[in-house]
Every structure is written in structure tokens, then in C-alpha cells.
C-alpha positions as a LaTeX table, in Angstrom:
\begin{tabular}{lrrr}
\hline
Residue & $x$ (\AA) & $y$ (\AA) & $z$ (\AA) \\
\hline
Unk1 & 154.76 & 71.96 & 67.88 \\
Unk2 & 155.96 & 73.86 & 70.85 \\
Unk3 & 157.68 & 76.34 & 68.55 \\
Unk4 & 154.66 & 76.81 & 66.63 \\
Unk5 & 152.71 & 77.67 & 69.62 \\
Unk6 & 155.28 & 80.09 & 70.95 \\
Unk7 & 155.47 & 81.69 & 67.50 \\
Unk8 & 151.81 & 82.20 & 67.38 \\
Unk9 & 151.85 & 83.84 & 70.85 \\
Unk10 & 154.89 & 86.17 & 70.02 \\
Unk11 & 153.26 & 87.23 & 66.88 \\
Unk12 & 149.93 & 87.93 & 68.54 \\
Unk13 & 151.48 & 89.87 & 71.41 \\
Unk14 & 153.72 & 92.06 & 69.02 \\
Unk15 & 150.49 & 92.71 & 66.92 \\
Unk16 & 148.65 & 93.86 & 70.01 \\
Unk17 & 151.50 & 96.01 & 70.97 \\
Unk18 & 151.58 & 97.86 & 67.81 \\
Unk19 & 148.10 & 98.28 & 67.30 \\
Unk20 & 147.26 & 99.31 & 70.83 \\
Unk21 & 150.33 & 101.65 & 70.86 \\
Unk22 & 149.20 & 103.51 & 67.74 \\
Unk23 & 145.56 & 103.89 & 69.01 \\
Unk24 & 146.83 & 105.36 & 72.23 \\
Unk25 & 149.44 & 107.50 & 70.75 \\
Unk26 & 146.76 & 108.95 & 68.48 \\
Unk27 & 144.45 & 109.75 & 71.31 \\
Unk28 & 147.42 & 111.21 & 73.14 \\
Unk29 & 148.16 & 113.43 & 70.35 \\
Unk30 & 144.48 & 114.80 & 70.10 \\
Unk31 & 143.83 & 114.98 & 73.83 \\
Unk32 & 147.25 & 115.46 & 75.82 \\
Unk33 & 149.15 & 117.37 & 72.91 \\
Unk34 & 146.00 & 119.20 & 71.95 \\
Unk35 & 146.70 & 118.70 & 68.29 \\
Unk36 & 143.21 & 118.47 & 67.12 \\
Unk37 & 143.86 & 117.97 & 63.44 \\
Unk38 & 142.80 & 114.34 & 62.49 \\
Unk39 & 143.44 & 115.17 & 58.64 \\
Unk40 & 147.12 & 116.10 & 59.38 \\
Unk41 & 147.64 & 113.17 & 61.57 \\
Unk42 & 146.19 & 111.00 & 59.03 \\
Unk43 & 148.42 & 112.58 & 56.26 \\
Unk44 & 151.53 & 112.07 & 58.29 \\
Unk45 & 150.53 & 108.39 & 58.60 \\
Unk46 & 150.15 & 108.10 & 55.00 \\
Unk47 & 153.67 & 109.75 & 54.38 \\
Unk48 & 155.45 & 107.43 & 56.81 \\
Unk49 & 153.73 & 104.48 & 55.30 \\
Unk50 & 154.75 & 105.58 & 51.85 \\
Unk51 & 158.35 & 105.89 & 52.78 \\
Unk52 & 158.42 & 102.77 & 54.88 \\
Unk53 & 157.00 & 100.74 & 52.38 \\
Unk54 & 159.23 & 101.88 & 49.66 \\
Unk55 & 162.37 & 101.22 & 51.74 \\
Unk56 & 161.00 & 97.72 & 52.71 \\
Unk57 & 160.38 & 96.75 & 49.13 \\
Unk58 & 162.87 & 98.61 & 46.91 \\
Unk59 & 165.94 & 99.27 & 49.37 \\
Unk60 & 165.84 & 96.54 & 51.85 \\
Unk61 & 163.97 & 94.00 & 49.62 \\
Unk62 & 162.12 & 92.48 & 52.57 \\
Unk63 & 159.16 & 91.76 & 50.50 \\
Unk64 & 159.13 & 91.44 & 46.67 \\
Unk65 & 157.30 & 93.75 & 44.55 \\
Unk66 & 153.87 & 92.85 & 43.15 \\
Unk67 & 153.95 & 94.43 & 39.79 \\
Unk68 & 150.76 & 96.26 & 38.86 \\
Unk69 & 149.88 & 97.40 & 35.23 \\
Unk70 & 149.80 & 101.04 & 34.94 \\
Unk71 & 146.31 & 101.16 & 33.76 \\
Unk72 & 145.26 & 99.19 & 36.78 \\
Unk73 & 146.69 & 101.62 & 39.11 \\
Unk74 & 144.21 & 104.27 & 37.94 \\
Unk75 & 141.29 & 101.96 & 37.55 \\
Unk76 & 141.70 & 99.50 & 40.24 \\
Unk77 & 144.33 & 100.76 & 42.90 \\
Unk78 & 143.19 & 104.44 & 42.98 \\
Unk79 & 139.47 & 103.75 & 43.96 \\
Unk80 & 140.61 & 101.38 & 46.69 \\
Unk81 & 143.23 & 104.04 & 47.90 \\
Unk82 & 140.28 & 106.59 & 48.10 \\
Unk83 & 138.07 & 104.43 & 50.24 \\
Unk84 & 141.41 & 103.53 & 52.17 \\
Unk85 & 141.99 & 107.21 & 52.88 \\
Unk86 & 138.36 & 107.89 & 53.97 \\
Unk87 & 138.39 & 104.80 & 56.28 \\
Unk88 & 141.66 & 106.07 & 58.15 \\
Unk89 & 140.42 & 109.71 & 58.19 \\
Unk90 & 137.24 & 108.76 & 59.74 \\
Unk91 & 138.96 & 106.55 & 62.35 \\
Unk92 & 141.02 & 109.25 & 63.44 \\
Unk93 & 138.20 & 111.84 & 63.33 \\
Unk94 & 136.17 & 109.62 & 65.75 \\
Unk95 & 139.07 & 109.22 & 67.87 \\
Unk96 & 139.41 & 112.91 & 68.23 \\
Unk97 & 135.76 & 113.17 & 69.73 \\
Unk98 & 134.97 & 109.93 & 71.53 \\
Unk99 & 136.84 & 107.71 & 73.94 \\
Unk100 & 138.95 & 104.73 & 72.55 \\
Unk101 & 136.76 & 102.10 & 74.40 \\
Unk102 & 133.67 & 103.62 & 72.52 \\
Unk103 & 135.30 & 104.03 & 69.25 \\
Unk104 & 136.91 & 100.47 & 69.26 \\
Unk105 & 133.43 & 99.05 & 70.34 \\
Unk106 & 131.77 & 100.80 & 67.40 \\
Unk107 & 134.34 & 99.50 & 65.05 \\
Unk108 & 133.32 & 95.91 & 66.07 \\
Unk109 & 130.18 & 96.61 & 64.18 \\
Unk110 & 131.93 & 96.06 & 60.87 \\
Unk111 & 130.86 & 92.46 & 60.37 \\
Unk112 & 127.19 & 93.54 & 60.58 \\
Unk113 & 127.68 & 96.34 & 58.02 \\
Unk114 & 129.50 & 94.07 & 55.59 \\
Unk115 & 126.97 & 91.48 & 55.64 \\
Unk116 & 124.06 & 94.05 & 55.52 \\
Unk117 & 125.94 & 95.89 & 52.50 \\
Unk118 & 126.51 & 92.54 & 50.57 \\
Unk119 & 122.83 & 91.67 & 51.08 \\
Unk120 & 121.22 & 95.04 & 50.08 \\
Unk121 & 123.57 & 96.24 & 47.36 \\
Unk122 & 125.01 & 92.76 & 46.03 \\
Unk123 & 122.09 & 90.63 & 46.59 \\
Unk124 & 124.11 & 87.97 & 48.25 \\
Unk125 & 122.53 & 85.39 & 50.33 \\
Unk126 & 123.73 & 84.35 & 53.86 \\
Unk127 & 123.02 & 81.35 & 56.00 \\
Unk128 & 120.64 & 82.01 & 58.87 \\
Unk129 & 123.41 & 81.35 & 61.28 \\
Unk130 & 125.39 & 84.42 & 60.08 \\
Unk131 & 122.34 & 86.51 & 60.58 \\
Unk132 & 121.91 & 84.88 & 64.18 \\
Unk133 & 125.51 & 85.79 & 65.10 \\
Unk134 & 125.08 & 89.47 & 64.20 \\
Unk135 & 122.31 & 89.87 & 67.00 \\
Unk136 & 124.75 & 90.08 & 70.01 \\
Unk137 & 126.90 & 92.41 & 68.04 \\
Unk138 & 124.12 & 94.91 & 67.16 \\
Unk139 & 122.65 & 94.40 & 70.73 \\
Unk140 & 126.05 & 95.25 & 72.35 \\
Unk141 & 126.61 & 98.22 & 70.14 \\
Unk142 & 123.19 & 99.54 & 70.97 \\
Unk143 & 123.67 & 99.16 & 74.59 \\
Unk144 & 127.05 & 100.46 & 74.68 \\
Unk145 & 125.84 & 103.85 & 72.73 \\
Unk146 & 123.01 & 104.30 & 74.91 \\
Unk147 & 125.02 & 104.17 & 78.05 \\
Unk148 & 128.13 & 105.87 & 76.80 \\
Unk149 & 128.99 & 108.71 & 79.46 \\
Unk150 & 131.12 & 110.56 & 77.11 \\
Unk151 & 128.94 & 110.28 & 73.93 \\
Unk152 & 129.53 & 112.68 & 70.99 \\
Unk153 & 127.32 & 112.60 & 68.00 \\
Unk154 & 129.99 & 113.75 & 65.47 \\
Unk155 & 132.45 & 111.12 & 66.83 \\
Unk156 & 129.91 & 108.56 & 66.85 \\
Unk157 & 128.90 & 109.40 & 63.26 \\
Unk158 & 132.51 & 109.12 & 62.02 \\
Unk159 & 132.95 & 105.90 & 63.60 \\
Unk160 & 129.60 & 104.42 & 62.12 \\
Unk161 & 130.62 & 105.89 & 58.62 \\
Unk162 & 134.14 & 104.39 & 59.19 \\
Unk163 & 132.63 & 101.04 & 59.58 \\
Unk164 & 130.74 & 101.49 & 56.37 \\
Unk165 & 134.08 & 102.45 & 54.67 \\
Unk166 & 135.92 & 99.52 & 55.89 \\
Unk167 & 133.12 & 97.16 & 54.72 \\
Unk168 & 133.00 & 98.81 & 51.31 \\
Unk169 & 136.64 & 98.47 & 51.05 \\
Unk170 & 136.44 & 94.86 & 51.81 \\
Unk171 & 133.52 & 94.22 & 49.31 \\
Unk172 & 135.30 & 96.21 & 46.70 \\
Unk173 & 138.74 & 94.51 & 46.96 \\
Unk174 & 137.17 & 91.25 & 45.77 \\
Unk175 & 136.55 & 92.79 & 42.44 \\
Unk176 & 138.91 & 95.51 & 42.15 \\
Unk177 & 142.08 & 93.61 & 43.34 \\
Unk178 & 140.91 & 90.41 & 41.46 \\
Unk179 & 144.06 & 88.74 & 40.22 \\
Unk180 & 146.49 & 90.41 & 42.47 \\
Unk181 & 147.48 & 88.80 & 45.82 \\
Unk182 & 148.74 & 91.80 & 47.84 \\
Unk183 & 150.34 & 91.50 & 51.23 \\
Unk184 & 150.07 & 94.13 & 53.83 \\
Unk185 & 153.25 & 95.77 & 52.59 \\
Unk186 & 152.42 & 95.85 & 49.05 \\
Unk187 & 148.88 & 97.11 & 49.75 \\
Unk188 & 150.40 & 100.11 & 51.56 \\
Unk189 & 153.14 & 100.45 & 48.90 \\
Unk190 & 150.69 & 101.15 & 46.30 \\
Unk191 & 147.60 & 102.67 & 48.32 \\
Unk192 & 149.69 & 105.22 & 50.60 \\
Unk193 & 151.05 & 107.42 & 47.92 \\
Unk194 & 147.67 & 107.75 & 46.26 \\
Unk195 & 146.08 & 108.46 & 49.95 \\
Unk196 & 148.75 & 110.97 & 50.59 \\
Unk197 & 147.88 & 112.96 & 47.29 \\
Unk198 & 144.29 & 112.53 & 47.93 \\
Unk199 & 144.40 & 113.89 & 51.55 \\
Unk200 & 147.26 & 116.72 & 51.18 \\
Unk201 & 145.16 & 119.55 & 49.71 \\
Unk202 & 141.92 & 119.09 & 52.10 \\
Unk203 & 144.24 & 118.90 & 55.26 \\
Unk204 & 146.25 & 122.12 & 53.99 \\
Unk205 & 143.22 & 123.96 & 53.32 \\
Unk206 & 140.93 & 122.75 & 56.17 \\
Unk207 & 143.53 & 122.47 & 58.97 \\
Unk208 & 146.71 & 124.32 & 57.65 \\
Unk209 & 146.10 & 127.71 & 59.69 \\
Unk210 & 145.32 & 125.72 & 62.90 \\
Unk211 & 148.47 & 123.63 & 62.62 \\
Unk212 & 150.39 & 126.80 & 61.99 \\
Unk213 & 149.15 & 128.24 & 65.06 \\
Unk214 & 149.71 & 125.20 & 67.11 \\
Unk215 & 153.49 & 125.18 & 66.05 \\
Unk216 & 153.68 & 128.72 & 67.24 \\
Unk217 & 151.78 & 128.10 & 70.79 \\
Unk218 & 152.64 & 124.70 & 71.78 \\
Unk219 & 154.99 & 124.56 & 74.72 \\
Unk220 & 157.17 & 121.73 & 73.73 \\
Unk221 & 157.12 & 121.68 & 69.74 \\
Unk222 & 160.21 & 119.11 & 69.10 \\
Unk223 & 158.92 & 116.37 & 71.55 \\
Unk224 & 155.34 & 116.80 & 70.28 \\
Unk225 & 156.34 & 116.46 & 66.67 \\
Unk226 & 158.46 & 113.47 & 67.47 \\
Unk227 & 155.33 & 111.95 & 68.98 \\
Unk228 & 153.12 & 112.68 & 66.03 \\
Unk229 & 155.76 & 111.32 & 63.49 \\
Unk230 & 156.53 & 108.39 & 65.73 \\
Unk231 & 152.90 & 107.52 & 65.51 \\
Unk232 & 153.27 & 107.40 & 61.70 \\
Unk233 & 156.22 & 105.15 & 61.95 \\
Unk234 & 154.56 & 102.72 & 64.45 \\
Unk235 & 151.43 & 102.69 & 62.02 \\
Unk236 & 153.70 & 101.54 & 59.33 \\
Unk237 & 155.33 & 98.80 & 61.47 \\
Unk238 & 151.78 & 97.83 & 62.27 \\
Unk239 & 151.41 & 96.51 & 58.58 \\
Unk240 & 154.40 & 94.14 & 59.21 \\
Unk241 & 152.96 & 92.82 & 62.46 \\
Unk242 & 149.76 & 92.10 & 60.65 \\
Unk243 & 151.61 & 90.07 & 57.88 \\
Unk244 & 153.46 & 88.33 & 60.66 \\
Unk245 & 150.36 & 87.20 & 62.62 \\
Unk246 & 148.55 & 86.21 & 59.59 \\
Unk247 & 151.28 & 83.60 & 58.85 \\
Unk248 & 151.66 & 82.47 & 62.24 \\
Unk249 & 148.07 & 81.71 & 63.42 \\
Unk250 & 145.11 & 80.02 & 61.70 \\
Unk251 & 141.77 & 81.83 & 61.04 \\
Unk252 & 139.91 & 80.78 & 64.44 \\
Unk253 & 143.05 & 81.98 & 66.48 \\
Unk254 & 143.30 & 85.30 & 64.51 \\
Unk255 & 139.55 & 86.15 & 64.90 \\
Unk256 & 139.65 & 85.50 & 68.97 \\
Unk257 & 142.86 & 87.39 & 69.05 \\
Unk258 & 141.40 & 90.17 & 67.25 \\
Unk259 & 138.50 & 90.65 & 69.44 \\
Unk260 & 140.77 & 90.21 & 72.64 \\
Unk261 & 142.83 & 92.92 & 71.14 \\
Unk262 & 139.87 & 95.20 & 71.56 \\
Unk263 & 139.60 & 94.37 & 75.05 \\
Unk264 & 143.18 & 95.06 & 75.68 \\
Unk265 & 143.12 & 98.55 & 73.79 \\
Unk266 & 139.90 & 99.65 & 75.80 \\
Unk267 & 141.76 & 98.58 & 79.10 \\
Unk268 & 144.97 & 100.35 & 78.31 \\
Unk269 & 142.99 & 103.46 & 77.06 \\
Unk270 & 141.05 & 103.36 & 80.53 \\
Unk271 & 144.28 & 103.13 & 82.57 \\
Unk272 & 145.86 & 105.93 & 80.63 \\
Unk273 & 143.02 & 108.59 & 79.93 \\
Unk274 & 140.66 & 107.38 & 82.78 \\
Unk275 & 137.48 & 108.12 & 80.63 \\
Unk276 & 134.38 & 107.28 & 82.74 \\
Unk277 & 133.08 & 103.72 & 81.85 \\
Unk278 & 129.47 & 102.63 & 83.37 \\
Unk279 & 128.89 & 99.14 & 84.21 \\
Unk280 & 126.21 & 98.59 & 81.50 \\
Unk281 & 128.63 & 100.27 & 79.04 \\
Unk282 & 131.28 & 97.72 & 79.88 \\
Unk283 & 128.65 & 95.00 & 79.47 \\
Unk284 & 127.46 & 96.39 & 76.19 \\
Unk285 & 131.23 & 96.31 & 74.98 \\
Unk286 & 131.79 & 92.62 & 76.47 \\
Unk287 & 128.43 & 91.50 & 74.65 \\
Unk288 & 129.80 & 93.11 & 71.28 \\
Unk289 & 133.11 & 91.37 & 71.68 \\
Unk290 & 131.58 & 87.93 & 72.54 \\
Unk291 & 129.14 & 88.47 & 69.57 \\
Unk292 & 132.26 & 89.20 & 67.20 \\
Unk293 & 133.95 & 86.07 & 68.39 \\
Unk294 & 130.85 & 83.91 & 67.76 \\
Unk295 & 130.40 & 85.64 & 64.40 \\
Unk296 & 134.10 & 84.76 & 63.31 \\
Unk297 & 133.50 & 81.20 & 64.66 \\
Unk298 & 130.19 & 80.65 & 62.44 \\
Unk299 & 131.85 & 82.15 & 59.55 \\
Unk300 & 134.76 & 79.63 & 59.79 \\
Unk301 & 132.33 & 76.69 & 60.25 \\
Unk302 & 130.42 & 77.57 & 57.23 \\
Unk303 & 133.55 & 78.01 & 54.87 \\
Unk304 & 134.42 & 74.45 & 55.64 \\
Unk305 & 130.89 & 73.04 & 55.04 \\
Unk306 & 129.98 & 71.66 & 51.68 \\
Unk307 & 126.69 & 73.15 & 50.44 \\
Unk308 & 123.77 & 70.78 & 50.38 \\
Unk309 & 121.32 & 70.02 & 47.74 \\
Unk310 & 118.65 & 72.34 & 48.93 \\
Unk311 & 117.12 & 74.63 & 46.33 \\
Unk312 & 117.70 & 77.62 & 48.57 \\
Unk313 & 121.42 & 76.64 & 48.77 \\
Unk314 & 123.48 & 79.31 & 46.98 \\
Unk315 & 125.27 & 78.34 & 43.91 \\
Unk316 & 128.83 & 78.99 & 45.36 \\
Unk317 & 129.79 & 78.22 & 48.82 \\
Unk318 & 131.54 & 81.67 & 49.06 \\
Unk319 & 128.03 & 83.34 & 49.06 \\
Unk320 & 127.33 & 81.57 & 52.47 \\
Unk321 & 129.83 & 83.61 & 54.31 \\
Unk322 & 130.84 & 87.34 & 54.10 \\
Unk323 & 134.11 & 88.35 & 52.68 \\
Unk324 & 136.83 & 87.73 & 55.03 \\
Unk325 & 139.54 & 89.35 & 57.20 \\
Unk326 & 137.72 & 92.76 & 57.73 \\
Unk327 & 140.11 & 93.30 & 60.80 \\
Unk328 & 143.12 & 92.90 & 58.52 \\
Unk329 & 142.05 & 95.42 & 56.18 \\
Unk330 & 140.74 & 97.81 & 59.02 \\
Unk331 & 144.11 & 97.52 & 60.85 \\
Unk332 & 146.07 & 98.98 & 57.97 \\
Unk333 & 147.17 & 102.54 & 58.46 \\
\hline
\end{tabular}
């Protein structure tokens, strides 16, 4: 029992470490290195993840390859890769314009967008307790947005659309990836190369001249390039950390750790970048994180309940709760 606890703690700490480091490094690239090209940064991440996943599966055989039919690769994997690409790009775009603290708080809105999309588009029924658990999340996001001292409408919009992309990816995964039990490494193995191909041309056309100018004008080119590609390598390593923490913790622990991770990221970013945070802004962030934890707890309770005989009860228990593990899907880079 003691080893299981130690293993869970170590898994959570290394997950926090990789996740927070990648976020801080990306912000450092945009703000301190003056490399203001989020499409290019995302493309570097996809390239590093493609190479890393290939080495992990094909060369070092750390994980067995999950075989996918060639037809399914285009019909099922490619659409997921497209949304995967949009999700990561929007996250980096938002990080380019708004502080880490604000961006991470907005990303916590993902549970709400997942529930609303499933209710509006897929006509899924949800228990009233799920809706009630979303109230503090929505309220906290509103308070944080209104009181954000470094508010930028473009960064805010990118973060909000990123939430929608994450929710869409989570929902579509249920149907598009049905029959395939992907772990985080196999997911990157199949999706990262597609995402690289999707993003390469837009990044070249929209940011190519700016990147070339940056190369000629940046004072310390080698160290800057090292940081950019180091961010990509760590982003791939993050997928290993996600796989490890999922297999070392239960659902409740993972949910609480995921929300505490946001608090750690916010604190570390403030200590490094010193972006101004008002008292009401901090309270809004705290309310959002408490709401996310409560939402995860309610979802866990409902998933373990047996539907009653009421005529209003959905036919399948899965309809009581939103699709699971938005944070896992959102963390993949």
C-alpha cells in the first residue's frame, strides 16, 4: 500500500513537472526570446512528437503498436488529427497574447463546453447535478475575465475556441476511434505526422518570412533554437508522463491532481513572468478550479450509480455523464 501511494505521488509530480515546464517554456519563447510565431512552435512540437513516438514504438519498442487499417487512417485518424492540430495551435496562439494564469483558467472551461456541445448537438441528457457543478466554473471564468489586468481579446478568443476544439475532439473520439484503445503514445504516433502535414504549409506561408528575419536578428541564435526544440522534446515526454499517471492513480485522484496542476502552473508563471494578478482575479481562478474539482467528483459519483426506474432516466448510464478525461486529451502536445 505504501509503495502504491509513493508511486502515485511520484507519477503526479513528474506529470506536473513536464506539463508546467512545457507551458512556461512556450511562454518564455513568445515573451523572452521574442519568437512570436505560434504556428511554427506548434509545428516543431508535432515534428518532435512524430519522431519521438516512432522511436518509442518502432525502435525502442517501449509500447506495442496498435495497428490501424489504412482506410481508417484517412476516414477516422485524419479528422481527429485535424482537430488535434487546431487545439494545440489555438493553445499556443492564446499563450502568445495572454498570461499563463489567464490561459490556464480559461482552459478549465472545457468541461462546460463539453457538456453544452453534447446537449445542444448530440441531444444528450445530463443529470441536474452535472449542470449544478458547472455553475462555479462558469462564474469563476466570468469573474476572472472581467478582472484580468492583461486582457487581450485575440488571446481570449483563441483560448475559448481552444476549449471548443478540445471538447469536439473528446466527443468525436468516442465515434471516430471506436474499436481502437489508443494510449497516449500511439495517439501521438498516428496523429502527430498528420498534424505536421496539415500545419506545415500555413506555418511556412504565414510565418516563414518572420522566422527568417528572427533568425538573422536574434542575438543568441543557438541557445534560442535549443530552447524551442527542447520545448518540443519535453512536449513529447509529457505524453509518457500522462500514460504513467493514468496507470498510477484513480479517477478522483487524477481529477484533483489535474486541477492542482493548474494552480501550480499559475503560481510558477507568476513567479517567473510577474504578470499582474488582482485579488478578484485570483479569487475567480480559485472558484474555477474548485468548480472543476467538484464537477469531476460529481461525474465520478454518477458514473458509479445505477440508473433508477424513472421515465426521465436515460436509457444508458453513460448519458448521465459527459465523456471522460478531457484533461488527458487536452494535455497531449
